Tab-separated table of N, CA and C in Angstrom:
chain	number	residue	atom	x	y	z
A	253	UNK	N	-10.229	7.501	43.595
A	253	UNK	CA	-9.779	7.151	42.246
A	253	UNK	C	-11.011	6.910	41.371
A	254	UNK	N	-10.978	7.544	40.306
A	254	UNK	CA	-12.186	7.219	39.631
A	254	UNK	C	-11.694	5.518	38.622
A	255	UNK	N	-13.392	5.202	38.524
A	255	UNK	CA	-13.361	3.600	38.058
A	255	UNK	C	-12.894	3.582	36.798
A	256	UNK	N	-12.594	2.562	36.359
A	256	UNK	CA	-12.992	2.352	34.750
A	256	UNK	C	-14.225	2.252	34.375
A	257	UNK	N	-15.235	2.070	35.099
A	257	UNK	CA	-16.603	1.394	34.916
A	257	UNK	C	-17.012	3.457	34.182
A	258	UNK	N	-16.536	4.237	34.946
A	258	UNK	CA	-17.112	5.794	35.420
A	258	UNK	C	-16.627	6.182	33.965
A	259	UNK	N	-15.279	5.840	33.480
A	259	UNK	CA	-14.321	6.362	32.465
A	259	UNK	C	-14.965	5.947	31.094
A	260	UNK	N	-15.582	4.867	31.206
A	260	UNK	CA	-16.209	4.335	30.083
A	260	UNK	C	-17.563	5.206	29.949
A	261	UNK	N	-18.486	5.241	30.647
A	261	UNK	CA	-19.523	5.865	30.991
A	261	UNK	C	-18.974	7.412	30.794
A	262	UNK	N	-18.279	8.305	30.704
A	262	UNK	CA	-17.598	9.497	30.209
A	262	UNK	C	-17.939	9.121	28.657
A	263	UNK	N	-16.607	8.306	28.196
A	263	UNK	CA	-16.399	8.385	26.682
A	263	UNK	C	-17.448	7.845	25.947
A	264	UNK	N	-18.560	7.080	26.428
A	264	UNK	CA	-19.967	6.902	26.142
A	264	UNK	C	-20.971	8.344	25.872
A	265	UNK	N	-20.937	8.587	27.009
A	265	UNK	CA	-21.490	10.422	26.667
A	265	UNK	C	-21.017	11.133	25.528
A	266	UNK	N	-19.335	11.121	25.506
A	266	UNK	CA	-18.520	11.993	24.515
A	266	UNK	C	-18.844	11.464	23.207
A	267	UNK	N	-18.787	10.449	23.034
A	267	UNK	CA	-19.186	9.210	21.978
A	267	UNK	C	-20.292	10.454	21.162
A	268	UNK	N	-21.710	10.062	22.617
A	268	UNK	CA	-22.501	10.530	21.886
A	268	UNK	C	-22.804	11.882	21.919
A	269	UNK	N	-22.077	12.828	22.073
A	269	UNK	CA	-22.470	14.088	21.883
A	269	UNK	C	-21.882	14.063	20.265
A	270	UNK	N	-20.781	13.539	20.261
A	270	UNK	CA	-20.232	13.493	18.602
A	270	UNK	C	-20.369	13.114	17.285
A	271	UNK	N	-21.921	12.104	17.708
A	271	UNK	CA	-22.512	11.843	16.829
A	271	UNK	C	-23.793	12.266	16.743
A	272	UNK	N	-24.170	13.672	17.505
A	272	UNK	CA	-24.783	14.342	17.056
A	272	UNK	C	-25.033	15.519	17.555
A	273	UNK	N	-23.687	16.140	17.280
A	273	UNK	CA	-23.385	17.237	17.250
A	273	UNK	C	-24.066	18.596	17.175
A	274	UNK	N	-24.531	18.023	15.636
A	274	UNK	CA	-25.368	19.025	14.995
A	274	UNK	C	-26.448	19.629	15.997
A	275	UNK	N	-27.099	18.628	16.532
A	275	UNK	CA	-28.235	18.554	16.962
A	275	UNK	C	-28.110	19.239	18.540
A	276	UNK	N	-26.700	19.031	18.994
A	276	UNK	CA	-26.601	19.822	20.090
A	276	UNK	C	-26.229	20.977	19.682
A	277	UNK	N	-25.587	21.442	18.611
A	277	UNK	CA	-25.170	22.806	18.351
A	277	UNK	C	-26.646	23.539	18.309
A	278	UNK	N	-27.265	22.834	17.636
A	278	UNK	CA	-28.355	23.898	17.685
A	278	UNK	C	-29.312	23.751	18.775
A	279	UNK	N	-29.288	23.222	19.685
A	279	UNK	CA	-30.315	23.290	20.810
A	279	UNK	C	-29.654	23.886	21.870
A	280	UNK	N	-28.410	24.286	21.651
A	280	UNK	CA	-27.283	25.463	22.404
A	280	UNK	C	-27.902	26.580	22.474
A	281	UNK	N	-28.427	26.944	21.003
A	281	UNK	CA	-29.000	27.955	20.967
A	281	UNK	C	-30.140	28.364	21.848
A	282	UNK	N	-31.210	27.810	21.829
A	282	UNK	CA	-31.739	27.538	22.701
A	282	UNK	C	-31.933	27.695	24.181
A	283	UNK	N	-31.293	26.256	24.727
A	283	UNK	CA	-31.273	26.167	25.841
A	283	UNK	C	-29.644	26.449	26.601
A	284	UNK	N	-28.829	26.548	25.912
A	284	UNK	CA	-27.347	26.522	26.332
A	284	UNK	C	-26.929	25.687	26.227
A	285	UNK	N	-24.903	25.417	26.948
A	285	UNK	CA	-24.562	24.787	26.590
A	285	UNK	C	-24.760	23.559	27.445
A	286	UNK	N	-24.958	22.079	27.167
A	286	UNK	CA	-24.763	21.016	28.203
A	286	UNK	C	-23.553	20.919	28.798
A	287	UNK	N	-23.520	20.516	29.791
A	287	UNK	CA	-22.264	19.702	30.675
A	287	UNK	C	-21.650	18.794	30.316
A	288	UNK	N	-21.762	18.541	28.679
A	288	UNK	CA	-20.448	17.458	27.966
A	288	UNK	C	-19.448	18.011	27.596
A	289	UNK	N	-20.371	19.382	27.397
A	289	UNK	CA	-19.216	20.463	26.536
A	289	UNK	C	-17.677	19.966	27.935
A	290	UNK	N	-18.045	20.287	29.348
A	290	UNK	CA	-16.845	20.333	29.877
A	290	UNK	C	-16.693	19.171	30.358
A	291	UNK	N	-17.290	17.861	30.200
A	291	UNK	CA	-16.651	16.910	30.198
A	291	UNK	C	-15.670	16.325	29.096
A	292	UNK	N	-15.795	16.638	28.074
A	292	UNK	CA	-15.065	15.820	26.524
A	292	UNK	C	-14.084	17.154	26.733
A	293	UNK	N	-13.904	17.976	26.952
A	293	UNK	CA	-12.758	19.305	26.927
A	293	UNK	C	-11.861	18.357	28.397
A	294	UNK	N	-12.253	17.802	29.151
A	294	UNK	CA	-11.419	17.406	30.335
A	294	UNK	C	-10.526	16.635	29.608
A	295	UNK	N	-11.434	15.687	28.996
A	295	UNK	CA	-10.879	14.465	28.296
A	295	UNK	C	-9.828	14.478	27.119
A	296	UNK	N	-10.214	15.975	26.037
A	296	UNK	CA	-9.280	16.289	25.213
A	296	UNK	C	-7.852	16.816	25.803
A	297	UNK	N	-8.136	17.698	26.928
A	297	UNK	CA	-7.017	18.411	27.439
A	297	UNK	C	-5.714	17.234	27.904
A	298	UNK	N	-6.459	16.016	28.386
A	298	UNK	CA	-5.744	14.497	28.840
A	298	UNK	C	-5.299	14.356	27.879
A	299	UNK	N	-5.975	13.851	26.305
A	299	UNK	CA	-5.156	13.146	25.111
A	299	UNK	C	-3.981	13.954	24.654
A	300	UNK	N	-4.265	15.134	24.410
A	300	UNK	CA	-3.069	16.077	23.820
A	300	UNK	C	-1.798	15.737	24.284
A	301	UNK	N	-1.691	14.610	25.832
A	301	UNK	CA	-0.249	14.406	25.821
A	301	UNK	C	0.023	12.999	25.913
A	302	UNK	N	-1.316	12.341	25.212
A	302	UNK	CA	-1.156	10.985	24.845
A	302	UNK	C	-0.157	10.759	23.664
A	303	UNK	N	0.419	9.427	23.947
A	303	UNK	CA	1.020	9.148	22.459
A	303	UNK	C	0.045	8.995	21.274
A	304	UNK	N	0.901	8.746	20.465
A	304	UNK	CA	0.002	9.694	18.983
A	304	UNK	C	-1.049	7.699	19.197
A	305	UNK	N	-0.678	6.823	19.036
A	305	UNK	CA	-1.045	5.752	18.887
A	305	UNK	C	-2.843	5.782	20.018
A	306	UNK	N	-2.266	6.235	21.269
A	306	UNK	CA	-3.608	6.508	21.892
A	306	UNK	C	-4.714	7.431	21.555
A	307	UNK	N	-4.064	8.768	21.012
A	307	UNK	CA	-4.734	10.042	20.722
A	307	UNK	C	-5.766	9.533	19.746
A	308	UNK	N	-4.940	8.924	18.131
A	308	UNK	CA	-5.529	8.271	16.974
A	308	UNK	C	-7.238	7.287	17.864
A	309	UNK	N	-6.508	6.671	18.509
A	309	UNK	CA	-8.008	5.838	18.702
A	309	UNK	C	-8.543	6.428	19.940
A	310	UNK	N	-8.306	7.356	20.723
A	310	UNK	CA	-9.423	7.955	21.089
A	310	UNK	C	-10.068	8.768	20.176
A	311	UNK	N	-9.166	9.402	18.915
A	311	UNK	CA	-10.180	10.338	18.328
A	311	UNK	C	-10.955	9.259	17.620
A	312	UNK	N	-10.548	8.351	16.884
A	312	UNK	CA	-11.266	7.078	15.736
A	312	UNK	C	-12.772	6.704	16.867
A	313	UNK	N	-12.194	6.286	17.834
A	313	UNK	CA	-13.567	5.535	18.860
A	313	UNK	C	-14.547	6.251	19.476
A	314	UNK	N	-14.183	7.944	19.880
A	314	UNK	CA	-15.197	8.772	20.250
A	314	UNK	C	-15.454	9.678	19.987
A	315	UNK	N	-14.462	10.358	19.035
A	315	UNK	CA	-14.702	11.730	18.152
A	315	UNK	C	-15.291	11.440	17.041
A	316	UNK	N	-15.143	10.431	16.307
A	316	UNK	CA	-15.598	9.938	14.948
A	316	UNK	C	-16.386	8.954	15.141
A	317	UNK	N	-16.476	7.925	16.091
A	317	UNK	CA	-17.399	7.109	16.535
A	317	UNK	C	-17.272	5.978	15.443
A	318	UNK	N	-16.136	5.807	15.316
A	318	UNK	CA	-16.026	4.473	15.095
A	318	UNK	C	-16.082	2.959	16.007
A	319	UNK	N	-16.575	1.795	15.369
A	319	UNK	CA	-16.450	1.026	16.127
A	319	UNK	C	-14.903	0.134	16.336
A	320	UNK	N	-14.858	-0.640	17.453
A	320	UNK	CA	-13.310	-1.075	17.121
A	320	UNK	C	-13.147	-1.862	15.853
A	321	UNK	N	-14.345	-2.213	15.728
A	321	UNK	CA	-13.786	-3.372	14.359
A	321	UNK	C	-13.915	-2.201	13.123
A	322	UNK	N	-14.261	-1.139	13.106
A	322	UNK	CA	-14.225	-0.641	11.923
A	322	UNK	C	-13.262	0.665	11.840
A	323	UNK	N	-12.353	0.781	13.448
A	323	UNK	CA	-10.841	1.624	13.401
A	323	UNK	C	-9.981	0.474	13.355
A	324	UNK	N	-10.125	-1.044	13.305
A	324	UNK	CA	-8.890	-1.591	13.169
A	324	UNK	C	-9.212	-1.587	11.551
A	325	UNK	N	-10.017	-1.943	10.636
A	325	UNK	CA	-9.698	-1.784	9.385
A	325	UNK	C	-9.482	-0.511	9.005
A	326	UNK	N	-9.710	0.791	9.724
A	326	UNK	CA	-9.812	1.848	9.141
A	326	UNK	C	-7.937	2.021	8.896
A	327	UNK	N	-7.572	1.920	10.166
A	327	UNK	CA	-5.748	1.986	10.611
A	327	UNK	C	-4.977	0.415	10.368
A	328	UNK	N	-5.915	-0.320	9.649
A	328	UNK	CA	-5.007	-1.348	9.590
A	328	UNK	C	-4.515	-2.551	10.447
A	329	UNK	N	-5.305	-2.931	11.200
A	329	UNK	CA	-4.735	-3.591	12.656
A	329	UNK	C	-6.041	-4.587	12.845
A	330	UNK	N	-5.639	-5.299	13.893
A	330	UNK	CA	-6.765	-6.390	13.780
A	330	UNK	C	-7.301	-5.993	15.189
A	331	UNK	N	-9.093	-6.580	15.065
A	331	UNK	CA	-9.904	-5.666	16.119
A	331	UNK	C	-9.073	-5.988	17.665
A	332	UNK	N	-8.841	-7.638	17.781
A	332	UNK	CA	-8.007	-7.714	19.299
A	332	UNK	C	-7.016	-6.666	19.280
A	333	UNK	N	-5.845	-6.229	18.297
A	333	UNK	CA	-5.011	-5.251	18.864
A	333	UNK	C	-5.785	-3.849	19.298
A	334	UNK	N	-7.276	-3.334	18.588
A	334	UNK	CA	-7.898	-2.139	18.906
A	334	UNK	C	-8.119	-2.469	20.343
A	335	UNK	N	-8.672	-3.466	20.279
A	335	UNK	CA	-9.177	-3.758	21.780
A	335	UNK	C	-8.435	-3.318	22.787
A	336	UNK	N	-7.027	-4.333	22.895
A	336	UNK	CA	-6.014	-4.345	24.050
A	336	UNK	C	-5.665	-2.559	24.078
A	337	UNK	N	-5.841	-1.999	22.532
A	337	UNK	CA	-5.270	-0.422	23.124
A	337	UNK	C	-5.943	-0.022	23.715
A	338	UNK	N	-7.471	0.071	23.327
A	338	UNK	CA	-8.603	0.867	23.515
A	338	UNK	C	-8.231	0.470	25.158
A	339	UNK	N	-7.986	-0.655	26.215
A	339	UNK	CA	-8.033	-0.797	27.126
A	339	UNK	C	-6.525	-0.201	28.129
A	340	UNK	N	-6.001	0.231	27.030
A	340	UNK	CA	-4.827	0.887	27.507
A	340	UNK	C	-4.891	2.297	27.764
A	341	UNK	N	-5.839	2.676	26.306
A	341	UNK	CA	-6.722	3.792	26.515
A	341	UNK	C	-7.540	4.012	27.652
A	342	UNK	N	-8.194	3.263	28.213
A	342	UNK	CA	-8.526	3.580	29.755
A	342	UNK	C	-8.031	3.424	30.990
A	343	UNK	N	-7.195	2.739	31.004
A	343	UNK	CA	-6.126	2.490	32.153
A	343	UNK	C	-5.363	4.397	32.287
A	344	UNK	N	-4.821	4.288	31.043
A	344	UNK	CA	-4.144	5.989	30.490
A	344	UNK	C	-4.886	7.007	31.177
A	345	UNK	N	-6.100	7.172	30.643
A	345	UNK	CA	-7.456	8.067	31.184
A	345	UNK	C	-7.718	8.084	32.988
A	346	UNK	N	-7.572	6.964	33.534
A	346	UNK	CA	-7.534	6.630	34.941
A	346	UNK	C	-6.646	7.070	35.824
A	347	UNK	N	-5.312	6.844	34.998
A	347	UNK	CA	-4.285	7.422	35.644
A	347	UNK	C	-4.102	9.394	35.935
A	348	UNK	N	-4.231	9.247	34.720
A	348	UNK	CA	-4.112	10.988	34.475
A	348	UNK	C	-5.461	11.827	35.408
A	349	UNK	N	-6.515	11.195	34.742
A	349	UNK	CA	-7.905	11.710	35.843
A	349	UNK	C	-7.565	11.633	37.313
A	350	UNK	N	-6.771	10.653	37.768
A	350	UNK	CA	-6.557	10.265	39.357
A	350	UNK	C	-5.647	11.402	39.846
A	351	UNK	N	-4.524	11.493	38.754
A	351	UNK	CA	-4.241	12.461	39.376
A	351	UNK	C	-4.221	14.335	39.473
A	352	UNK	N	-5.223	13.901	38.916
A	352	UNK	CA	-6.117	15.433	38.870
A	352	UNK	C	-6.424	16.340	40.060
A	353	UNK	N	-5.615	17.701	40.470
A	353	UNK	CA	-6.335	17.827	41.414
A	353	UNK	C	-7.992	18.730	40.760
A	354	UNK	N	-8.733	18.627	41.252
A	354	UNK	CA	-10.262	18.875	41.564
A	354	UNK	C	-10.699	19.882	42.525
């Protein structure tokens, strides 16, 4: 079973390939593509059958790289409710990854 500790450490990477994008698009050129490319595609292929409530703050927290306190004002909500999702958000991610076959 993969950890939460591992799942976080994922959307940390994804985090940061997304905030700077640019900078990997063009060093693609280059050198090719990195190995986030098919890690954050694992991870998108998972959300697409998240509820919309999870999808929203995975895209707000690692596609857009918001922080929680600045997707609970963005959506309206106070940072403890981002929190408790965001942690629902990885429980979600754990489950689905676990049962992945590989």
């Amino acid at each position: 079973m993969i950890t939460l500790a591992q799942i976080r450490e994922d959307l940390k990477e994804i985090r940061y390939y997304y905030i700077h994008k640019s900078e990997f698009d063009e060093n693609v050129k280059i050198i090719g593509a990195n190995e986030i490319l098919k890690k954050a595609e694992r991870y998108h292929t998972i959300m697409r059958s998240a509820s919309p409530l999870l999808f929203n703050l995975y895209a707000g927290l690692y596609i857009r790289g918001n922080t929680q306190e600045g997707l609970a004002v963005e959506l309206g909500y106070s940072s403890v409710y981002i929190q408790m999702q965001n942690k629902k958000l990885l429980l979600y991610l754990q489950s689905k990854l676990s049962g992945e076959t590989l």
